[in-house]
Coordinates of C-alpha atoms in Angstrom, one line a residue:
Chain A
M1 CA -24.5 21.5 31.3
P2 CA -21.6 23.0 33.3
Q3 CA -18.9 24.7 31.2
R4 CA -16.1 22.3 31.4
T5 CA -12.3 22.9 31.0
Y6 CA -10.0 21.1 28.6
A7 CA -6.2 20.7 28.8
V8 CA -3.9 19.3 26.2
I9 CA -0.7 18.0 27.5
G10 CA 2.1 18.1 24.7
L11 CA 1.9 20.8 22.1
G12 CA 3.7 18.9 19.4
A13 CA 2.8 18.1 15.8
I14 CA -0.7 16.9 16.8
G15 CA -1.4 18.5 20.4
L16 CA -0.9 22.0 19.2
G17 CA -3.4 21.5 16.5
M18 CA -5.9 20.0 19.1
A19 CA -5.5 22.7 21.5
Q20 CA -6.3 25.4 18.8
S21 CA -9.3 23.5 17.8
L22 CA -10.7 23.1 21.3
L23 CA -10.1 26.9 21.6
R24 CA -11.9 27.6 18.2
A25 CA -14.7 25.5 19.3
G26 CA -15.3 28.1 22.1
L27 CA -14.3 25.9 24.9
K28 CA -12.0 26.8 27.8
T29 CA -8.5 25.2 27.1
I30 CA -5.1 25.1 28.9
G31 CA -2.1 24.2 26.8
C32 CA 0.7 22.3 28.5
N33 CA 4.3 21.8 27.3
R34 CA 7.9 21.5 28.5
G35 CA 9.5 23.8 25.7
P36 CA 8.2 27.0 25.6
R37 CA 7.8 27.8 21.8
P38 CA 4.4 26.3 21.2
L39 CA 3.2 27.7 24.6
E40 CA 4.0 31.0 23.1
T41 CA 2.0 30.1 19.9
F42 CA -0.6 29.1 21.9
A43 CA -0.8 32.0 24.2
A44 CA -0.9 34.3 21.2
N45 CA -4.0 32.4 19.8
G46 CA -5.6 33.4 23.1
G47 CA -5.1 30.1 24.9
Q48 CA -4.0 29.7 28.8
T49 CA -0.6 27.9 29.3
T50 CA 1.5 26.3 31.6
H51 CA 4.8 24.1 32.0
N52 CA 3.3 21.9 34.7
P53 CA 1.3 19.2 33.8
A54 CA -0.2 18.6 37.5
E55 CA -1.4 22.5 37.2
A56 CA -3.0 21.5 34.0
A57 CA -4.7 18.6 35.3
A58 CA -6.0 20.1 38.5
R59 CA -7.7 22.8 36.4
A60 CA -9.3 20.7 33.6
D61 CA -12.1 18.2 33.5
V62 CA -11.0 16.5 30.3
L63 CA -7.3 15.9 29.8
F64 CA -6.0 15.2 26.3
L65 CA -2.6 13.4 26.4
A66 CA -0.5 14.3 23.1
V67 CA 3.0 13.5 24.1
V68 CA 5.5 11.4 22.1
N69 CA 5.4 8.0 23.6
A70 CA 4.1 5.5 26.5
A71 CA 7.2 6.5 28.6
Q72 CA 6.0 10.1 28.4
A73 CA 2.6 9.3 29.1
E74 CA 3.4 7.3 32.2
D75 CA 5.6 10.3 33.4
V76 CA 2.8 12.9 32.8
L77 CA 0.2 10.8 34.5
F78 CA 1.9 8.9 37.3
G79 CA 5.4 10.2 37.5
Q80 CA 6.9 13.4 37.8
G81 CA 4.0 15.2 36.2
G82 CA 1.7 14.1 38.6
A83 CA -1.2 14.8 36.5
A84 CA -3.6 11.7 37.5
R85 CA -3.4 12.4 41.3
A86 CA -4.3 16.2 40.5
M87 CA -7.6 15.3 38.8
Q88 CA -11.0 14.7 40.4
A89 CA -13.2 11.7 40.5
G90 CA -15.3 11.6 37.6
D91 CA -12.7 13.6 35.2
L92 CA -11.5 12.1 31.9
V93 CA -8.1 11.4 30.2
V94 CA -8.1 11.1 26.4
N95 CA -5.0 9.4 25.5
C96 CA -4.1 10.2 21.8
V97 CA -0.5 8.7 22.1
T98 CA 0.3 5.7 20.2
V99 CA 1.0 3.0 22.9
K100 CA 0.5 -0.8 22.9
P101 CA -3.0 -2.1 23.7
A102 CA -1.7 -3.8 26.9
F103 CA -0.4 -0.2 27.9
A104 CA -3.9 1.4 27.3
V105 CA -5.7 -1.4 29.3
D106 CA -3.3 -0.9 32.1
M107 CA -3.8 2.8 32.1
E108 CA -7.7 2.5 32.2
R109 CA -7.4 0.0 35.2
R110 CA -4.9 2.6 37.0
L111 CA -7.0 5.4 36.5
A112 CA -10.1 3.8 37.5
E113 CA -8.7 3.2 40.8
L114 CA -8.3 7.1 41.2
G115 CA -12.1 7.2 40.2
L116 CA -10.9 8.7 36.9
L117 CA -12.5 7.8 33.3
Y118 CA -10.3 6.8 30.4
L119 CA -10.7 7.1 26.6
D120 CA -8.3 4.9 24.5
A121 CA -8.0 7.4 21.6
P122 CA -5.1 7.3 19.2
V123 CA -5.4 9.5 16.1
S124 CA -4.7 9.4 12.3
G125 CA -3.9 12.4 10.3
G126 CA -0.9 14.9 10.5
P127 CA -0.5 18.5 11.7
A128 CA -2.5 19.9 8.9
Q129 CA -5.6 17.7 9.9
S130 CA -4.9 18.4 13.4
A131 CA -4.9 22.2 13.0
A132 CA -8.2 22.1 11.1
G133 CA -10.1 19.8 13.6
K134 CA -10.3 17.1 11.2
L135 CA -8.3 14.1 12.9
S136 CA -9.7 10.8 12.4
I137 CA -9.7 9.1 16.1
M138 CA -9.8 5.4 16.7
A139 CA -11.5 5.2 20.1
S140 CA -12.6 2.6 22.6
G141 CA -13.7 3.1 26.1
S142 CA -16.7 3.1 28.6
P143 CA -20.0 4.8 27.7
E144 CA -19.4 7.3 30.4
A145 CA -15.9 8.1 29.1
F146 CA -17.6 8.5 25.6
A147 CA -20.1 10.8 26.9
R148 CA -17.8 12.9 28.8
A149 CA -15.2 13.2 25.6
E150 CA -18.2 14.1 23.0
T151 CA -17.8 17.7 23.0
G152 CA -13.8 17.8 22.9
L153 CA -13.8 14.9 20.2
K154 CA -16.3 17.0 18.2
A155 CA -13.9 19.9 18.1
V156 CA -10.6 18.2 17.0
A157 CA -11.9 15.3 14.8
A158 CA -13.7 14.9 11.8
V159 CA -14.4 11.2 12.3
V160 CA -14.3 9.1 15.5
H161 CA -14.5 5.4 15.1
R162 CA -16.0 3.7 18.2
L163 CA -14.5 0.4 18.6
G164 CA -15.8 -0.9 21.6
D165 CA -16.5 -0.5 25.5
E166 CA -12.9 -0.9 26.8
A167 CA -9.6 0.5 26.4
G168 CA -7.2 -1.3 24.2
K169 CA -9.2 -1.8 20.9
G170 CA -8.6 1.9 19.9
S171 CA -4.8 1.2 20.3
A172 CA -5.1 -2.1 18.7
M173 CA -6.6 -0.3 15.4
K174 CA -3.8 2.0 15.8
V175 CA -1.2 -0.9 15.6
V176 CA -2.8 -2.3 12.5
N177 CA -2.8 1.3 11.0
Q178 CA 0.8 1.9 11.6
L179 CA 1.6 -1.7 10.7
L180 CA 0.4 -0.8 7.3
A181 CA 1.7 2.7 7.1
G182 CA 5.1 1.9 8.0
T183 CA 5.1 -1.1 5.6
H184 CA 3.8 0.7 2.8
I185 CA 6.6 3.7 3.1
A186 CA 9.4 1.0 3.2
A187 CA 7.7 -1.1 0.1
A188 CA 7.5 2.3 -1.6
A189 CA 11.1 3.1 -1.3
E190 CA 12.2 -0.3 -2.2
A191 CA 10.0 -0.3 -5.4
M192 CA 11.3 3.3 -6.4
A193 CA 14.9 2.2 -5.5
L194 CA 14.6 -1.0 -7.7
G195 CA 13.1 1.2 -10.6
L196 CA 15.8 3.6 -10.6
R197 CA 18.4 0.8 -10.4
M198 CA 16.7 -0.4 -13.6
G199 CA 17.1 2.9 -15.2
L200 CA 13.6 4.0 -14.9
D201 CA 12.8 7.9 -14.4
A202 CA 11.7 8.6 -10.8
G203 CA 8.8 10.8 -12.3
D204 CA 7.9 7.9 -14.6
V205 CA 7.6 5.5 -11.6
Y206 CA 5.4 8.0 -9.8
K207 CA 3.2 8.6 -12.6
V208 CA 2.5 5.1 -13.6
I209 CA 2.2 3.4 -10.0
T210 CA 0.0 6.2 -8.7
S211 CA -2.4 5.4 -11.5
A212 CA -2.1 1.7 -11.1
A213 CA -3.2 -1.0 -8.9
A214 CA -0.1 -1.0 -6.9
N215 CA -0.9 2.5 -5.5
S216 CA -1.0 3.3 -1.8
W217 CA -1.8 6.4 -0.1
M218 CA 1.6 6.3 1.4
F219 CA 3.3 5.8 -2.0
E220 CA 1.5 8.8 -3.2
T221 CA 2.4 10.9 -0.4
R222 CA 5.8 9.9 0.3
M223 CA 7.4 9.0 -3.2
K224 CA 6.8 13.0 -3.9
H225 CA 9.9 13.8 -1.4
V226 CA 11.8 11.3 -3.7
V227 CA 10.8 12.7 -6.9
S228 CA 11.7 16.3 -5.9
G229 CA 14.6 15.5 -3.7
D230 CA 13.2 17.4 -0.8
Y231 CA 13.1 15.5 2.6
T232 CA 11.9 18.1 4.8
P233 CA 10.1 16.2 7.4
L234 CA 6.2 16.1 7.9
S235 CA 6.7 12.6 9.5
A236 CA 10.2 11.5 10.3
V237 CA 12.1 8.3 10.2
D238 CA 12.4 8.2 14.0
I239 CA 8.6 8.0 14.0
F240 CA 8.4 4.7 12.4
V241 CA 11.4 3.3 14.1
K242 CA 9.2 3.9 17.3
D243 CA 5.9 2.8 15.8
L244 CA 7.2 -0.1 14.0
G245 CA 8.7 -1.0 17.4
I246 CA 5.4 -0.8 19.1
V247 CA 4.1 -3.3 16.3
S248 CA 7.1 -5.5 16.8
E249 CA 6.3 -5.9 20.7
T250 CA 2.6 -6.4 20.2
T251 CA 3.1 -8.9 17.4
R252 CA 5.4 -10.8 19.9
E253 CA 3.0 -10.4 22.6
Q254 CA -0.1 -11.8 20.7
A255 CA 2.2 -14.7 19.4
M256 CA 1.4 -13.6 15.7
P257 CA 4.2 -13.6 12.9
A258 CA 4.6 -10.3 10.9
P259 CA 7.4 -10.7 8.6
L260 CA 6.6 -7.8 6.5
A261 CA 6.5 -5.4 9.3
A262 CA 9.4 -6.9 10.8
A263 CA 11.4 -6.3 7.5
A264 CA 10.2 -2.7 7.4
L265 CA 11.4 -1.9 11.0
Q266 CA 14.7 -3.1 9.8
Q267 CA 14.7 -0.6 7.1
F268 CA 14.0 2.4 9.2
V269 CA 16.5 1.1 11.7
A270 CA 19.1 1.3 9.0
A271 CA 18.1 4.7 8.1
Q272 CA 18.4 5.7 11.6
A273 CA 21.7 4.1 11.6
R274 CA 22.8 6.2 8.9
G275 CA 21.8 9.4 10.6
L276 CA 18.7 10.1 8.7
G277 CA 16.5 9.8 11.8
R278 CA 15.2 13.4 11.7
E279 CA 14.7 13.6 7.7
A280 CA 11.2 12.7 6.3
D281 CA 10.3 9.2 6.4
A282 CA 10.8 8.8 2.6
A283 CA 14.6 9.1 3.3
V284 CA 14.4 5.4 4.0
I285 CA 15.3 5.2 0.3
K286 CA 18.7 6.5 1.0
T287 CA 19.6 3.1 2.5
F288 CA 19.6 1.5 -0.8
P289 CA 23.3 1.2 -2.5
G290 CA 23.9 1.7 -6.2
I291 CA 21.3 4.3 -7.0
E292 CA 21.3 8.0 -7.9
L293 CA 18.5 9.9 -6.4
P294 CA 16.8 13.0 -8.0
R295 CA 18.3 16.2 -6.4
K296 CA 16.4 19.1 -5.0
K297 CA 16.3 21.9 -7.6
D298 CA 17.5 25.3 -6.3
Chain B
M1 CA -2.9 2.5 -45.1
P2 CA -3.4 -1.0 -45.8
Q3 CA -5.9 -3.0 -43.3
R4 CA -3.6 -4.9 -41.1
T5 CA -4.4 -8.6 -39.5
Y6 CA -4.0 -8.8 -35.8
A7 CA -3.7 -12.1 -33.8
V8 CA -3.7 -12.8 -30.0
I9 CA -1.9 -15.7 -28.7
G10 CA -3.4 -16.9 -25.5
L11 CA -6.9 -16.3 -24.8
G12 CA -6.9 -16.4 -21.1
A13 CA -8.0 -13.7 -18.5
I14 CA -6.3 -10.8 -20.3
G15 CA -6.0 -12.0 -23.8
L16 CA -9.4 -12.6 -24.6
G17 CA -10.6 -9.4 -23.8
M18 CA -7.8 -8.1 -25.8
A19 CA -8.8 -10.1 -28.8
Q20 CA -12.5 -9.0 -28.5
S21 CA -11.5 -5.2 -28.0
L22 CA -9.3 -5.5 -31.4
L23 CA -12.4 -7.2 -33.0
R24 CA -14.8 -4.4 -31.6
A25 CA -12.5 -1.8 -33.1
G26 CA -13.3 -3.2 -36.7
L27 CA -9.8 -4.9 -36.8
K28 CA -9.3 -8.4 -38.7
T29 CA -8.3 -10.4 -35.6
I30 CA -7.3 -13.9 -35.1
G31 CA -7.3 -15.8 -31.7
C32 CA -5.1 -18.6 -30.9
N33 CA -5.2 -20.8 -27.8
R34 CA -4.5 -24.3 -27.0
G35 CA -7.6 -25.3 -25.0
P36 CA -10.9 -24.9 -27.2
R37 CA -13.2 -23.1 -24.8
P38 CA -12.0 -19.4 -25.4
L39 CA -11.6 -20.1 -29.2
E40 CA -15.5 -21.1 -29.1
T41 CA -16.2 -17.8 -27.3
F42 CA -14.2 -15.8 -29.7
A43 CA -15.5 -17.5 -32.7
A44 CA -19.0 -16.7 -31.3
N45 CA -18.1 -13.1 -31.0
G46 CA -17.3 -13.1 -34.9
G47 CA -13.5 -13.7 -34.4
Q48 CA -11.3 -16.0 -36.5
T49 CA -9.4 -18.8 -34.6
T50 CA -6.7 -21.4 -34.6
H51 CA -5.0 -23.6 -32.4
N52 CA -1.9 -23.2 -34.4
P53 CA 0.6 -20.2 -33.2
A54 CA 2.4 -20.3 -36.5
E55 CA -0.7 -20.2 -38.5
A56 CA -1.9 -17.2 -36.6
A57 CA 1.4 -15.7 -37.0
A58 CA 2.0 -16.2 -40.6
R59 CA -1.6 -14.4 -41.4
A60 CA -0.9 -11.6 -38.9
D61 CA 1.0 -8.1 -39.2
V62 CA 0.7 -7.6 -35.6
L63 CA 1.0 -10.4 -33.1
F64 CA -0.2 -9.7 -29.3
L65 CA 1.4 -12.3 -27.0
A66 CA -0.7 -13.0 -24.0
V67 CA 0.7 -16.3 -22.8
V68 CA 0.9 -17.2 -19.0
N69 CA 4.9 -16.7 -18.5
A70 CA 8.1 -16.3 -20.3
A71 CA 8.7 -20.1 -20.8
Q72 CA 5.3 -20.2 -23.0
A73 CA 6.4 -16.8 -24.9
E74 CA 9.7 -18.6 -25.6
D75 CA 7.8 -21.7 -26.9
V76 CA 5.2 -19.9 -29.0
L77 CA 7.8 -17.5 -30.7
F78 CA 10.9 -19.8 -31.1
G79 CA 9.9 -23.3 -30.0
Q80 CA 7.1 -25.5 -31.0
G81 CA 4.9 -22.7 -31.8
G82 CA 7.2 -21.5 -34.5
A83 CA 5.6 -18.1 -34.7
A84 CA 8.7 -16.1 -35.2
R85 CA 9.7 -17.8 -38.3
A86 CA 6.4 -17.6 -39.7
M87 CA 6.0 -13.6 -39.7
Q88 CA 7.5 -11.7 -42.4
A89 CA 10.1 -8.9 -42.1
G90 CA 8.6 -5.7 -40.6
D91 CA 5.8 -7.6 -38.9
L92 CA 5.6 -6.6 -35.1
V93 CA 5.2 -8.7 -31.9
V94 CA 3.5 -6.9 -28.9
N95 CA 4.7 -9.1 -25.6
C96 CA 2.0 -8.4 -23.0
V97 CA 3.3 -11.2 -20.7
T98 CA 5.0 -10.4 -17.3
V99 CA 8.8 -11.1 -17.8
K100 CA 12.2 -10.0 -16.5
P101 CA 13.6 -6.9 -18.1
A102 CA 16.5 -9.0 -19.3
F103 CA 14.1 -11.5 -21.4
A104 CA 12.3 -8.7 -23.1
V105 CA 15.8 -7.2 -24.2
D106 CA 17.0 -10.6 -25.4
M107 CA 13.5 -10.9 -27.2
E108 CA 13.9 -7.9 -29.0
R109 CA 17.4 -8.7 -30.1
R110 CA 16.3 -12.3 -31.4
L111 CA 13.5 -10.9 -33.5
A112 CA 15.5 -8.1 -34.9
E113 CA 17.6 -10.6 -36.4
L114 CA 14.6 -12.2 -38.2
G115 CA 13.6 -8.5 -39.3
L116 CA 10.9 -8.3 -36.7
L117 CA 9.8 -5.3 -34.5
Y118 CA 9.3 -5.9 -30.7
L119 CA 7.1 -3.8 -28.4
D120 CA 7.7 -4.8 -24.4
A121 CA 4.2 -3.9 -23.3
P122 CA 3.1 -5.6 -20.0
V123 CA -0.3 -4.7 -18.9
S124 CA -2.0 -3.6 -15.8
G125 CA -5.7 -4.4 -15.0
G126 CA -7.8 -7.5 -14.8
P127 CA -10.3 -9.2 -17.1
A128 CA -12.8 -6.6 -16.7
Q129 CA -10.6 -3.9 -17.9
S130 CA -9.4 -6.2 -20.7
A131 CA -12.9 -7.1 -21.9
A132 CA -13.7 -3.2 -22.1
G133 CA -10.6 -2.4 -23.9
K134 CA -9.5 -0.4 -20.9
L135 CA -6.0 -2.1 -20.1
S136 CA -3.1 0.1 -18.8
I137 CA 0.1 -0.6 -20.7
M138 CA 3.6 0.0 -19.8
A139 CA 5.5 0.1 -23.0
S140 CA 8.9 0.5 -24.3
G141 CA 10.3 -0.1 -27.9
S142 CA 11.5 1.4 -31.1
P143 CA 9.5 4.4 -32.6
E144 CA 8.9 1.9 -35.4
A145 CA 7.4 -0.5 -33.1
F146 CA 5.3 2.1 -31.5
A147 CA 4.1 3.2 -34.7
R148 CA 3.0 -0.2 -36.0
A149 CA 1.5 -1.0 -32.8
E150 CA -0.6 2.5 -32.4
T151 CA -4.0 1.1 -33.8
G152 CA -3.9 -1.9 -31.7
L153 CA -3.0 -0.3 -28.5
K154 CA -5.8 2.1 -29.1
A155 CA -8.2 -0.6 -29.0
V156 CA -7.0 -2.6 -26.0
A157 CA -5.8 0.2 -23.6
A158 CA -7.3 3.3 -21.9
V159 CA -3.5 4.6 -21.1
V160 CA -0.2 3.6 -22.7
H161 CA 2.7 4.7 -20.9
R162 CA 5.6 5.1 -23.1
L163 CA 8.6 4.5 -21.1
G164 CA 11.5 4.6 -23.8
D165 CA 13.0 3.3 -27.0
E166 CA 14.3 0.1 -26.2
A167 CA 12.8 -3.1 -24.8
G168 CA 13.1 -3.7 -21.2
K169 CA 11.9 -0.4 -19.4
G170 CA 8.2 -1.6 -20.0
S171 CA 9.1 -5.0 -18.3
A172 CA 11.1 -3.0 -15.6
M173 CA 8.1 -0.9 -14.6
K174 CA 5.9 -4.1 -14.5
V175 CA 8.4 -5.5 -12.0
V176 CA 8.1 -2.4 -9.9
N177 CA 4.5 -2.7 -10.0
Q178 CA 4.3 -6.4 -9.1
L179 CA 6.7 -5.6 -6.1
L180 CA 4.2 -3.3 -4.7
A181 CA 1.2 -5.1 -5.8
G182 CA 2.3 -8.5 -3.9
T183 CA 3.7 -6.8 -1.0
H184 CA 0.7 -4.7 -0.4
I185 CA -1.6 -7.8 -0.6
A186 CA 0.6 -9.7 1.9
A187 CA 0.8 -6.7 4.2
A188 CA -2.9 -6.4 4.1
A189 CA -3.5 -10.0 5.3
E190 CA -0.7 -9.3 7.9
A191 CA -2.5 -6.3 9.3
M192 CA -5.9 -8.0 9.1
A193 CA -4.8 -11.2 10.7
L194 CA -3.1 -9.3 13.7
G195 CA -6.2 -7.1 14.0
L196 CA -8.3 -10.2 14.3
R197 CA -5.9 -11.9 16.8
M198 CA -6.2 -8.8 19.0
G199 CA -10.0 -9.2 18.9
L200 CA -10.9 -6.4 16.4
D201 CA -13.9 -6.9 14.0
A202 CA -12.9 -7.7 10.4
G203 CA -15.6 -5.1 9.1
D204 CA -14.2 -2.5 11.8
V205 CA -10.8 -2.7 10.3
Y206 CA -11.8 -2.6 6.9
K207 CA -13.8 0.5 7.6
V208 CA -11.2 2.3 9.4
I209 CA -8.3 1.6 7.4
T210 CA -9.8 2.2 3.9
S211 CA -10.7 5.6 5.3
A212 CA -7.2 6.1 6.6
A213 CA -3.4 7.0 5.5
A214 CA -2.6 3.3 5.9
N215 CA -4.7 2.3 3.0
S216 CA -3.9 0.8 -0.5
W217 CA -5.7 -0.1 -3.5
M218 CA -4.9 -3.9 -2.8
F219 CA -6.2 -3.6 1.0
E220 CA -9.3 -2.2 -0.5
T221 CA -9.9 -4.8 -3.2
R222 CA -8.4 -7.7 -1.5
M223 CA -9.6 -7.5 2.2
K224 CA -13.3 -7.6 0.9
H225 CA -12.6 -11.3 0.2
V226 CA -11.7 -11.6 3.8
V227 CA -14.5 -9.6 5.3
S228 CA -17.1 -11.7 3.2
G229 CA -15.3 -14.8 3.5
D230 CA -15.3 -15.3 -0.3
Y231 CA -12.1 -16.5 -1.8
T232 CA -13.4 -17.1 -5.3
P233 CA -10.4 -16.0 -7.3
L234 CA -10.1 -12.7 -9.5
S235 CA -6.2 -13.1 -9.2
A236 CA -5.0 -16.3 -7.5
V237 CA -2.1 -16.8 -5.2
D238 CA -0.2 -18.8 -7.8
I239 CA 0.1 -15.6 -10.0
F240 CA 1.9 -13.8 -7.0
V241 CA 4.1 -16.9 -6.5
K242 CA 5.1 -16.6 -10.1
D243 CA 5.3 -12.6 -10.2
L244 CA 7.2 -12.0 -6.9
G245 CA 9.4 -14.9 -8.2
I246 CA 10.1 -12.7 -11.1
V247 CA 10.6 -9.7 -9.0
S248 CA 13.0 -11.8 -6.8
E249 CA 15.1 -13.0 -9.8
T250 CA 15.3 -9.6 -11.3
T251 CA 16.3 -7.9 -7.8
R252 CA 19.2 -10.7 -7.5
E253 CA 20.4 -9.8 -11.1
Q254 CA 20.5 -6.2 -10.4
A255 CA 22.1 -6.6 -7.2
M256 CA 19.6 -4.7 -5.3
P257 CA 18.0 -5.8 -1.8
A258 CA 14.3 -6.2 -1.6
P259 CA 13.6 -7.6 1.7
L260 CA 9.9 -6.7 1.9
A261 CA 9.2 -8.4 -1.5
A262 CA 11.2 -11.3 -0.4
A263 CA 9.2 -11.7 3.0
A264 CA 5.9 -11.4 0.7
L265 CA 7.1 -14.0 -1.6
Q266 CA 7.5 -16.4 1.1
Q267 CA 4.0 -15.7 2.5
F268 CA 2.5 -16.7 -0.9
V269 CA 4.7 -19.7 -1.2
A270 CA 3.5 -20.6 2.4
A271 CA -0.2 -20.3 0.9
Q272 CA 0.7 -22.4 -2.1
A273 CA 2.1 -25.1 0.0
R274 CA -1.1 -25.3 2.0
G275 CA -2.8 -26.0 -1.2
L276 CA -4.4 -22.5 -1.7
G277 CA -2.8 -21.9 -5.1
R278 CA -5.9 -21.5 -7.0
E279 CA -7.9 -19.3 -4.2
A280 CA -8.1 -15.6 -4.4
D281 CA -4.6 -14.2 -3.8
A282 CA -6.2 -12.8 -0.3
A283 CA -6.3 -16.3 0.9
V284 CA -2.8 -15.7 1.9
I285 CA -4.4 -14.5 5.1
K286 CA -5.3 -18.2 5.9
T287 CA -1.7 -19.1 6.6
F288 CA -1.9 -17.2 10.0
P289 CA -2.4 -19.4 12.8
G290 CA -4.9 -18.8 15.7
I291 CA -7.6 -16.5 14.1
E292 CA -11.1 -17.0 13.0
L293 CA -11.6 -15.8 9.8
P294 CA -15.1 -14.3 8.8
R295 CA -17.3 -17.3 6.9
K296 CA -19.2 -16.8 3.8
K297 CA -22.9 -16.4 4.3
D298 CA -25.1 -18.9 2.8

């Protein structure tokens, strides 16, 4: 089997770890990013780097997309980035960006017109899991796309959920995932805020709820920020304005009511409106009036 | 120390297990219930039984209340049940019913006027935990109330969270707990419904979400009903109409917005309106249009 070349476009919270994981697996890997900082990091790891998506695409057989949103993915592949036209027939695009299922279906079709394979492959997990090569991937696509992706996926993921033979199913699962993730964070904040309002101690609420049937993974991880008063972002408020926006558009397109996700979106928008967009997503609790939140200890 | 007598009023899903646990711990225990069936069960276990709350109260030093709601608790203690006036100064009422914090505060005050102690002690856990003496209790009350409750609590609970020296804090924590529990069930149903609408397989959704950051204890336990198509109730839709109603009233009294819990309540009300009140709470998913739910296998 020929030694393939990999590229990762977008060396952010997820992409940098993916590129590092591919490199660590002994695969020839090019990192591509607009800003210089992550490129310096990746070069120091021994990776090849470029600012130019088309250059990365021309040299790669397998292109991982890890940019911020659908607009950037569109731009990298078909717009100014020019990556799609730089690739060769039979090459593969693995799209890890959270996008609407309809967008993934459209991407697969447009790339197929150029003879390119597409894997719809959004991820679950944060920077730590990505750096460790332990992402969880919700993937769908043709058997050919899966076959060509296999070596790369093994390098970056602990689990690959195979959800069907066409693009869209992976992104559909990611939408379901983000609906719950965002709703659980907003619910955790709402519950903690009510507890504080009623005079309960934040640490008591954390201890009781995390040991009870009302627990969620998001409550457990996010309410730590509230108890400690430290809103240093791992995942920011802005991310859930974006992702619950995708949920909102998807539910409308599917003609499916989603009242809890709609309410959760409004809470994150309210947080953004107060200038909290870049704080940890748990900062959504700061939108509640009339409570005193625990302060960070010096 | 004198051998105390215990009574449990309301031998339902939680109360019967509590009475059995007290008995198993070697404590003299009287079970009291309106309907005859649980009394027969408890008598067969070797317990003493009565239909009359005042009689149970007159013989008991420690009275556990495990009726359905605040109205029944009021009636048992101060209304037709006549239990409060039948007790002797220094005796203790342990109220395990989910009630508004303000109701618990009021109960403590009214019982104190009769010289009686009060422990605000709502529970978390279902019939299985109750039968095993492994409930989790969120308790607040005076040191004297805790001291007198100690032996009985040890018999019925695996964990007792001690949340303060006055009634109200235990019930406040239970309101926080039920806000999350109800919201998580409604969110789980919303997410699963959207997944089905987009053509995902229910088993795939269950597998991916329960292994991801979007998981909650409620998703994990409740969506099993949906995947298997079996809505035999452990906890019913009606319970969350009641408990999210308590959340709704409490948030209004506290002047605290709770948009997710409000949306969740409406979903359970919609399920009740469709005649699903007595099905498992996961049946809230049946309110979503345009999806085909998995059917129960014969």
